[in-house]
Coordinates of C-alpha atoms in Angstrom, one line a residue:
X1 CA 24.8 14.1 5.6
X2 CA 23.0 10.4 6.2
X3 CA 21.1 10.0 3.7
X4 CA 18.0 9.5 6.0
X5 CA 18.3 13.0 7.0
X6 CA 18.6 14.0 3.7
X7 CA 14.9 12.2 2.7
X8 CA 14.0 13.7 5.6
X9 CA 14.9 17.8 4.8
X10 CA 13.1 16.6 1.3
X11 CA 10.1 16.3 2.7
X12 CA 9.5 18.6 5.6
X13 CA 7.4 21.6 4.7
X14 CA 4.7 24.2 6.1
X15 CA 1.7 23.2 6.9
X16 CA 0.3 24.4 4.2
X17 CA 2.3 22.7 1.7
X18 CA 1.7 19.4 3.7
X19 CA -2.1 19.9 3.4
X20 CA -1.8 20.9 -0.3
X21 CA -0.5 17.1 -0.6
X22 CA -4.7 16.5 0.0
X23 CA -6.5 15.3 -3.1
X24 CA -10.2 15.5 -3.9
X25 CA -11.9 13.3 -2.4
X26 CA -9.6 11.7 0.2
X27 CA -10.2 9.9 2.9
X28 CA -8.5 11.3 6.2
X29 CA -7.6 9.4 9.2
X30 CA -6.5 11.3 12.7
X31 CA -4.8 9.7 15.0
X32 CA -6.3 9.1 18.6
X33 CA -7.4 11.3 21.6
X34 CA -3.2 12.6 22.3
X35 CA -1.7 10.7 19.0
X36 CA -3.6 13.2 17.1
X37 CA -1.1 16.0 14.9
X38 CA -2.8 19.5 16.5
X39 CA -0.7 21.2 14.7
X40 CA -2.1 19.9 11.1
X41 CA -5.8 19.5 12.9
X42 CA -5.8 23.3 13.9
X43 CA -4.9 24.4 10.2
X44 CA -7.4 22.1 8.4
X45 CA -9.7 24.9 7.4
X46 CA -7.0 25.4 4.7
X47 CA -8.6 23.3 2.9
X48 CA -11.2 25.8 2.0
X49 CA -8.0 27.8 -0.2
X50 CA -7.0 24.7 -1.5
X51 CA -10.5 24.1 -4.2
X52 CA -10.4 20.2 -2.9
X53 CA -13.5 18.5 -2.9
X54 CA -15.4 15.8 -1.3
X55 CA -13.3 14.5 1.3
X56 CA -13.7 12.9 4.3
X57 CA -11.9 12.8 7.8
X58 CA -12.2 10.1 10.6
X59 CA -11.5 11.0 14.3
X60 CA -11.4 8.7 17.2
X61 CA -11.6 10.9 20.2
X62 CA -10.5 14.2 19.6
X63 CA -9.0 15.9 22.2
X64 CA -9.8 19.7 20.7
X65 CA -12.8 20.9 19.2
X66 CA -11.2 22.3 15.8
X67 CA -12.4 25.2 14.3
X68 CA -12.8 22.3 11.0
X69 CA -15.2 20.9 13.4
X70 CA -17.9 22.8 13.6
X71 CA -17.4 25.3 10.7
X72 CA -20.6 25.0 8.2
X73 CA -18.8 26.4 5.2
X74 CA -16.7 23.1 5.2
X75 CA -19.6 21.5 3.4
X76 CA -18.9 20.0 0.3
X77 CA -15.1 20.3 1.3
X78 CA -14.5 17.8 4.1
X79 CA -17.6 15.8 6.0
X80 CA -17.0 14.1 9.9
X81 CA -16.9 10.9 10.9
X82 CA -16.7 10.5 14.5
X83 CA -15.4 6.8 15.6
X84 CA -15.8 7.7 19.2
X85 CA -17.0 11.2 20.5
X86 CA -15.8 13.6 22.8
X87 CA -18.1 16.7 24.1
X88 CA -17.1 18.8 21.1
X89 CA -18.5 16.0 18.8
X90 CA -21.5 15.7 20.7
X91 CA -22.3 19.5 20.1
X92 CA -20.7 19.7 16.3
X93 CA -23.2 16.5 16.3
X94 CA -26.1 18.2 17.3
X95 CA -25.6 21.0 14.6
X96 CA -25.0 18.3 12.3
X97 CA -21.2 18.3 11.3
X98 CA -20.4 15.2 12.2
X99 CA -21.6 11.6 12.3
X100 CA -21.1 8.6 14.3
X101 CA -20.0 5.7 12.7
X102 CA -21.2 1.9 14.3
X103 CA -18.1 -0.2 14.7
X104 CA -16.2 -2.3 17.2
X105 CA -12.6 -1.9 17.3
X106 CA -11.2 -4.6 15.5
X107 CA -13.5 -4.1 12.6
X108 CA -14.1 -0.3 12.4
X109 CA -10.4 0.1 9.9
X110 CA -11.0 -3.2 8.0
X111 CA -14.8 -1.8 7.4
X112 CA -13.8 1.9 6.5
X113 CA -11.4 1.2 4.2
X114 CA -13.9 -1.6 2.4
X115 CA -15.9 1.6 2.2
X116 CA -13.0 3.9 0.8
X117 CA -12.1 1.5 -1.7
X118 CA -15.4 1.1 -3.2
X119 CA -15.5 4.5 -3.5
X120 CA -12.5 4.9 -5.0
X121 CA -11.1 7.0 -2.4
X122 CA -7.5 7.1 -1.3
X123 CA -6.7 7.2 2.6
X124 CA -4.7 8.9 4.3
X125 CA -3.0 9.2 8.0
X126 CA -2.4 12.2 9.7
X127 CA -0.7 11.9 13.2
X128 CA 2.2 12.7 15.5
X129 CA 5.6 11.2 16.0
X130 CA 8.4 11.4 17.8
X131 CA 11.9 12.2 16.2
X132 CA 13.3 10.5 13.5
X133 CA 16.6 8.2 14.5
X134 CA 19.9 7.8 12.6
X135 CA 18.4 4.6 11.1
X136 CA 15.6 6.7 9.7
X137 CA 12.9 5.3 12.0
X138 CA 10.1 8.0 13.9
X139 CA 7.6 6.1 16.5
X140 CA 3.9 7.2 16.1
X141 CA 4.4 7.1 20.3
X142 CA 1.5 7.3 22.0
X143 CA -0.9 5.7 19.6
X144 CA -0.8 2.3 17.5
X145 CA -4.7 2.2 17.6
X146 CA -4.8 1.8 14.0
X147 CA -2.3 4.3 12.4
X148 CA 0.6 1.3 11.5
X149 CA -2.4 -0.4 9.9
X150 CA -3.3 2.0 7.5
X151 CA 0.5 2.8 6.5
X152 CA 0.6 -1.0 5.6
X153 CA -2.3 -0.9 3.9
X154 CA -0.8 2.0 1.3
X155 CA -2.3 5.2 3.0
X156 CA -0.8 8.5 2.4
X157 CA 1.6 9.7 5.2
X158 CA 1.6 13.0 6.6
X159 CA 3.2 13.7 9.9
X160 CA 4.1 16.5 12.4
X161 CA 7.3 15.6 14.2
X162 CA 7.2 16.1 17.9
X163 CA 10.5 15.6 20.2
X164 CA 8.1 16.2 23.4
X165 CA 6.3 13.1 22.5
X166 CA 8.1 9.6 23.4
X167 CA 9.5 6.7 21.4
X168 CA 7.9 3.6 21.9
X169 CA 7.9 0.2 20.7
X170 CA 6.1 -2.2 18.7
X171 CA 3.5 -1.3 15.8
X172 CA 4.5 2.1 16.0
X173 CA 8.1 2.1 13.3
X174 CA 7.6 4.8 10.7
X175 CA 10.5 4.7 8.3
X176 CA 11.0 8.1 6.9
X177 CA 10.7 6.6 3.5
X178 CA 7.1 6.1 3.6
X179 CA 6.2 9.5 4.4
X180 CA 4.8 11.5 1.9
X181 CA 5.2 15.0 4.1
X182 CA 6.2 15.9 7.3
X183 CA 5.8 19.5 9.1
X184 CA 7.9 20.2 12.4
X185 CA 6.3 21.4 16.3
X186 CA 7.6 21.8 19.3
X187 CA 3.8 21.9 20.9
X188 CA 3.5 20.3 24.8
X189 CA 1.8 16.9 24.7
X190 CA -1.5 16.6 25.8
X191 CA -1.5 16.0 29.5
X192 CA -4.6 14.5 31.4
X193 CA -4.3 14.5 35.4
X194 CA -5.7 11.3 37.4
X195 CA -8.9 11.6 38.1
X196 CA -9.8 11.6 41.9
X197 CA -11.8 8.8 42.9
X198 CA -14.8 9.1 45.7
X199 CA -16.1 6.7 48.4
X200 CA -18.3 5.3 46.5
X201 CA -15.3 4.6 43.6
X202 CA -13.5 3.2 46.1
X203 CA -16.2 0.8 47.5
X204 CA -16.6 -0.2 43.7
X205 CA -12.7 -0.9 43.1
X206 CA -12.9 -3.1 46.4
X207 CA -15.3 -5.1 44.6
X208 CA -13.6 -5.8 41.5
X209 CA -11.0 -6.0 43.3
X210 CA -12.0 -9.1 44.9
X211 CA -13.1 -10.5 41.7
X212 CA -9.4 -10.6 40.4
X213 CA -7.5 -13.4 41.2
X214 CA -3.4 -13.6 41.3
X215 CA -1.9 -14.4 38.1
X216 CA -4.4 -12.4 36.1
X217 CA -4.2 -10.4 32.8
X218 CA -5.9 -7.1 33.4
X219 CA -7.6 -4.7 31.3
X220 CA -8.4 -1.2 32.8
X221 CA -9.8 1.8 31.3
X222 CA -9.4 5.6 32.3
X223 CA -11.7 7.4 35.2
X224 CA -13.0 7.3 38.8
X225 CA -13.6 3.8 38.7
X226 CA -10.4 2.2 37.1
X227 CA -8.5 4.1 39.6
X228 CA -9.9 2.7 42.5
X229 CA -9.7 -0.3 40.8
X230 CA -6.3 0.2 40.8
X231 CA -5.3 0.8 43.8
X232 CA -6.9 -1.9 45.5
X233 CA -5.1 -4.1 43.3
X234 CA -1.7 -3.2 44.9
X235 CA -2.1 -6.1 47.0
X236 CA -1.9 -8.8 44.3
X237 CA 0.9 -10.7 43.1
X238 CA 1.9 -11.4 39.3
X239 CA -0.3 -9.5 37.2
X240 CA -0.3 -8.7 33.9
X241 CA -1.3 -6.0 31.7
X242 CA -3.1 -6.6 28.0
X243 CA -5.2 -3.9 27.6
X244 CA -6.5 -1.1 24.9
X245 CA -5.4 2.2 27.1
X246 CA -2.1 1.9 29.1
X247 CA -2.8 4.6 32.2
X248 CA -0.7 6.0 35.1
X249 CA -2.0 3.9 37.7
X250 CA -0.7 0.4 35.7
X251 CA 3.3 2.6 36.1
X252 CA 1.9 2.3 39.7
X253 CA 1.1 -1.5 39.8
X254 CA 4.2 -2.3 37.8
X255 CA 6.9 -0.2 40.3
X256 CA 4.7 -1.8 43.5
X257 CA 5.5 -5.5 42.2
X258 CA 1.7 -6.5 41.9
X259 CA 2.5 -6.7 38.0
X260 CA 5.1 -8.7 36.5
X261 CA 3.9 -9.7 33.5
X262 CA 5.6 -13.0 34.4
X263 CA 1.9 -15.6 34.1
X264 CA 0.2 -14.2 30.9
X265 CA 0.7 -16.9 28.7
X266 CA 0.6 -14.3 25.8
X267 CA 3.9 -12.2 25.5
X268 CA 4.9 -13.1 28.8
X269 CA 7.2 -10.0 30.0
X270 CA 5.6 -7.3 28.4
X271 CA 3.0 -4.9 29.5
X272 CA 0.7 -4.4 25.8
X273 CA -1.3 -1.7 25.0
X274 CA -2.7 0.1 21.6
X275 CA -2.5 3.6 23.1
X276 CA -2.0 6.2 25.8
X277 CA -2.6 9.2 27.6
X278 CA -1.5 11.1 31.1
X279 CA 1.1 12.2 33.4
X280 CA 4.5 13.1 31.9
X281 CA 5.7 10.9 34.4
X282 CA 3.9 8.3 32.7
X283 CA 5.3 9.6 29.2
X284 CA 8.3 9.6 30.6
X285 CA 8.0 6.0 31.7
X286 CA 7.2 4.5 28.7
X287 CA 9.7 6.9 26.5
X288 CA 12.5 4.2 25.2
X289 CA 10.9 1.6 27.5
X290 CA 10.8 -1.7 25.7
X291 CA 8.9 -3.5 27.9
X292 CA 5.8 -1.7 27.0
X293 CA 4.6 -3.2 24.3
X294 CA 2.1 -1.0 21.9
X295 CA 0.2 -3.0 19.0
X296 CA -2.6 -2.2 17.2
X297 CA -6.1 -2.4 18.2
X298 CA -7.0 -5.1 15.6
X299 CA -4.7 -7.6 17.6
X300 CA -4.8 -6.2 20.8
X301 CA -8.7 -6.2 21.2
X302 CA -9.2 -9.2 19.2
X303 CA -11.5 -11.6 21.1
X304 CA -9.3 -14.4 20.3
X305 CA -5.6 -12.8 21.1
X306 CA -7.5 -12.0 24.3
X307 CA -8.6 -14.9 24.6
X308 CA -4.8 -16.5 24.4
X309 CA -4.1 -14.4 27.9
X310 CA -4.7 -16.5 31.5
X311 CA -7.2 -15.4 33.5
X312 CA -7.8 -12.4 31.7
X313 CA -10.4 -9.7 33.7
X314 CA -11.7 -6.7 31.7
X315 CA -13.4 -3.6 33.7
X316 CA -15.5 -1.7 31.5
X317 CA -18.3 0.9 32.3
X318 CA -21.8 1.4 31.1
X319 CA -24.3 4.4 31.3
X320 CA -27.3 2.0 32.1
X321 CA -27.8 -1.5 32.4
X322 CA -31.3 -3.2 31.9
X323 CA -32.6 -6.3 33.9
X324 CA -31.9 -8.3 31.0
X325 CA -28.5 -7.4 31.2
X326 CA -27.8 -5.6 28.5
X327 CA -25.3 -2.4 28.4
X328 CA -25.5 1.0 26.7
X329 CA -22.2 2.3 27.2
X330 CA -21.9 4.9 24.3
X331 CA -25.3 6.8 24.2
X332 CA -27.7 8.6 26.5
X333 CA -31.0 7.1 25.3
X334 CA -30.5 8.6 21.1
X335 CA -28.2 11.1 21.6
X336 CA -24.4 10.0 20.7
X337 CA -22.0 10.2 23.7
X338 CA -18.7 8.6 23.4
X339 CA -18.2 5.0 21.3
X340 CA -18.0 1.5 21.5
X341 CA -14.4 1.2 21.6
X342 CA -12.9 -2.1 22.7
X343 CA -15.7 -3.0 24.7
X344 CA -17.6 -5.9 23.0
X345 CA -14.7 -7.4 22.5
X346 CA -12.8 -7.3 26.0
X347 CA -16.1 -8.8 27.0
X348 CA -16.5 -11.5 24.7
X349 CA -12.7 -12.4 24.9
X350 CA -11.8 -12.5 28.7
X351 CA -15.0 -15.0 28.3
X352 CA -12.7 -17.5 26.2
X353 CA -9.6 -16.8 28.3
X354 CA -9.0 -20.0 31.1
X355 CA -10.5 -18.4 34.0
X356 CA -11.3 -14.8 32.7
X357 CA -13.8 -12.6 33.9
X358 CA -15.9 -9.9 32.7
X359 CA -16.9 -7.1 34.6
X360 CA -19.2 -3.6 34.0
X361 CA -18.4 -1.0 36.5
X362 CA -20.4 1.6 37.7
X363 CA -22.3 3.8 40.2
X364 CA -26.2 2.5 41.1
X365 CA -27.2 5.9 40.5
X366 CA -27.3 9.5 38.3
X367 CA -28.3 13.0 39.2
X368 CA -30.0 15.3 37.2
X369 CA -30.8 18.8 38.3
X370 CA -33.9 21.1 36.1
X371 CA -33.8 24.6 35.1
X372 CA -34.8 25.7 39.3
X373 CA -31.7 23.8 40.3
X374 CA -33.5 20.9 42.0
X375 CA -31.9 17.5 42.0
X376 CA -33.3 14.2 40.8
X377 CA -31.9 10.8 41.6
X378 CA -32.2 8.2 38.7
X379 CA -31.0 4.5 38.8
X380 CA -28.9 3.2 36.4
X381 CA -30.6 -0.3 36.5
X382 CA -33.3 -0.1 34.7
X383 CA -36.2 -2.2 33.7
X384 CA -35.5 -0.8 29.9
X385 CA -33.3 1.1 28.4
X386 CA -33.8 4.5 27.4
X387 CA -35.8 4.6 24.0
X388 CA -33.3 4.9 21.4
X389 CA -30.5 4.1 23.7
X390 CA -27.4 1.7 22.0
X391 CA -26.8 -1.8 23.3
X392 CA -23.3 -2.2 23.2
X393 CA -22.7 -5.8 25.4
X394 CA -25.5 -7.6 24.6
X395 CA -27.3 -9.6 27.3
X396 CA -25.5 -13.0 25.9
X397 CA -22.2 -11.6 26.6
X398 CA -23.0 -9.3 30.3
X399 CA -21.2 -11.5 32.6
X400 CA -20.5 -9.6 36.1
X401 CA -22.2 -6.3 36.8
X402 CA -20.5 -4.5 40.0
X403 CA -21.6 -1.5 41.4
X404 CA -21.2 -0.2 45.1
X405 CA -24.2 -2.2 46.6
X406 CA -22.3 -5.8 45.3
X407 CA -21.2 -7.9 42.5
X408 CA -23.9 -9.4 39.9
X409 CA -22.9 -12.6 38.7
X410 CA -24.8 -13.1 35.8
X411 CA -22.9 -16.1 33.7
X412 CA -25.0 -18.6 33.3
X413 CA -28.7 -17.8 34.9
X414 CA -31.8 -17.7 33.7
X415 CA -33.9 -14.4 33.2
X416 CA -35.7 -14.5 36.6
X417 CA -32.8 -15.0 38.5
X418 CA -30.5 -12.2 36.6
X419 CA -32.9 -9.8 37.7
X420 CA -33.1 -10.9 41.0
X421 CA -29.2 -10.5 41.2
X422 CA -29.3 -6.7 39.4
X423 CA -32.3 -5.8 41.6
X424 CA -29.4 -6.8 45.0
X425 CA -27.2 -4.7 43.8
X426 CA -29.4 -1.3 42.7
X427 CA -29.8 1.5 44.5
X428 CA -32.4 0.6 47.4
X429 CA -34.8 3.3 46.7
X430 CA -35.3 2.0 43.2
X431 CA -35.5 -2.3 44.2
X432 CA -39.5 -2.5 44.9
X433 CA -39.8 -0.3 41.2
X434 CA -38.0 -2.3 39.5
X435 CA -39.8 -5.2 41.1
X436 CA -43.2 -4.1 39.9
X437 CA -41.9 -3.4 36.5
X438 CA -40.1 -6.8 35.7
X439 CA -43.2 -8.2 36.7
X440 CA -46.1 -5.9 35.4
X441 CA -43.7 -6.0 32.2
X442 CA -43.8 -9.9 32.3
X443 CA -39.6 -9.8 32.6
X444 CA -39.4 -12.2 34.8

């Protein structure tokens, strides 16, 4: 037998002999949204029969609401920190079982395990992989966000081995001999259909659209928006993709010819990304592909790698924007909604890239409806933001705002003529409002 298999039958087990490998007071990592091991996520409540302790476990977008997750009796056995929230978190939030934690991507790992270590705290990865090869390798496949990171940095390994999830390349190598325990499923990956786009999107992605010049380096997110964004980008020529999510619609852009990767000036030929989720044709596209590159988070949404990329255009979306331009993209006014992710920083670095742009997405307007059913319009430019609300760009960094009325250049202007440019491009039912309020309220 190779003797990789052989390390390998040593340390497969149950789940419940993996999760006996925890230790009082650990300090658990998942891995993101689709990288995340369901199989060891759904049986975490074992814990409970275990006797541990005083441990801890990090999530970054769950894509399940575990039973662990909102179970009171796991107090004093395992407490929640949520690195970026999904509606399951937002309700386990609002009975208390879990906690967001303030971080920007690059600096969330490096922060945590500052913490870990000062409490002398061991960490610990759990996450998903696909099937190990005769040279004893298993890729952690669809996310590098920060799992490689933490195996460098000594955690303890604890996998489930996956052959429906696809081998990829870059900071995702797991050598069978730095796993502490593995357990085998044969679970489908998480699937997430494209999200279909409206008029409105589409009026937004034309836009943007026009914002992006040939030769660019693009980063898109997931959603309404980025869709349309993406398909009115079929018509460009030489692209290039550096971006935190890899999604379905950049396979499209690629097998069109709009990207080439070919103008970058940063790993020129490859399409890089820190993690991914979608079709199983896109799984199936980047399964064995090389030229998708996946790296972790702490290089790929570093200002300054960003920065290294030409022309370099990142499309990000907020929940409101006030006429000093600042963005809260992660709550709704103090309740916690989703995270910072790599915001802040695709902002501030496609600012230091040669000819890059940064650009906040959105609709003008929200709708809430009361407990009789009747509808209220609210704008989403707003003279302040919500009390309690998040800034997550600051008004320094806000450079274009875009929604389907126009594009808001704000690089550069002062305060009264920023708000005259976010005022253009509101809703028109709200302009002469927020006209009397930026000057009642002295903003301008």
């Amino acid at each position: 037998m190779n003797p990789y298999q052989t390390m390998y039958e040593q340390k497969k087990m149950s789940v419940e002999q993996l999760l006996g490998l925890i230790q009082d007071r650990d300090w658990m990592f998942s891995a993101q949204a689709a990288g995340e091991p369901q199989a060891i996520m759904e049986q975490l409540q074992y814990l409970k029969k275990t006797g541990v302790k005083d441990t801890i476990l990090n999530t970054c977008l769950p894509l399940k609401y575990y039973d662990v997750m909102k179970d009171p009796e796991m107090a004093g056995i395992l407490s929640h920190n949520g690195w970026f929230f999904s509606a399951g978190l937002r309700d386990a939030h609002a009975k208390k079982l879990v906690s967001p934690v303030p971080q920007s991507s690059t600096s969330v790992l490096r922060k945590a395990l500052d913490r870990a270590a000062y409490e002398h705290r061991r960490p610990v990865v759990l996450a998903t992989v696909s099937p190990m090869d005769e040279h004893g390798y298993m890729s952690l496949s669809v996310s590098a966000i920060y799992e490689r990171d933490l195996i460098d940095q000594g955690a303890v390994v604890l996998l489930e081995v996956n052959p429906n999830f696809p081998r990829t390349f870059g900071d995702t190598q797991v050598h069978i001999s730095e796993v502490a325990g593995l357990i085998e499923s044969d679970r489908p990956i998480p699937i997430a259909p494209l999200a279909p786009y409206t008029d409105v999107d589409k009026r937004i992605g034309e836009y943007v659209a026009s914002l992006v010049e040939d030769g660019s380096t693009i980063q898109l997110g997931v959603g309404n928006i980025p869709n349309a964004v993406a398909n009115e980008l079929k018509v460009k020529k030489h692209l290039g993709i550096h971006t935190e999510m890899f999604t379905e619609t950049m396979v499209d852009l690629i097998e069109c010819g709009a990207v080439d990767n070919s103008q970058k000036g940063l790993l020129n030929g490859y399409s890089v990304c820190s993690f991914t989720m979608g079709s199983q044709r896109l799984y199936d596209y980047i399964n064995d592909n090389p030229a998708v590159l996946f790296k972790s988070c702490t290089f790929t949404n570093d200002p300054y790698t960003i920065g290294r990329n030409n022309k370099f255009v990142s499309v990000n979306a907020s929940l409101e924007v006030d006429l000093y331009g600042q963005c809260a993209s992660e709550t709704v006014g103090c309740l916690p909604w989703s995270g910072t992710g790599g915001q802040s920083e695709t902002v501030q670095g496609s600012q230091m890239s040669p000819g890059g742009k940064s650009i906040i997405a959105m609709h003008s307007t929200f709708t809430t409806k009361d407990a009789a059913g009747k509808e209220t319009l609210h704008s989403k430019i707003v003279p302040f933001l919500a009390q309690g609300a998040v800034v997550t760009t600051s008004r320094n960094d806000t450079d274009y705002v875009v929604t389907e009325y126009g594009v808001a250049w704000l690089r550069g202007l002062n305060l009264r003529q920023r708000v005259k440019e976010l005022i253009k491009i509101a809703h028109p039912d709200f302009r002469e409002w927020l006209r009397d309020e930026a000057e009642k309220n002295h903003i301008w």
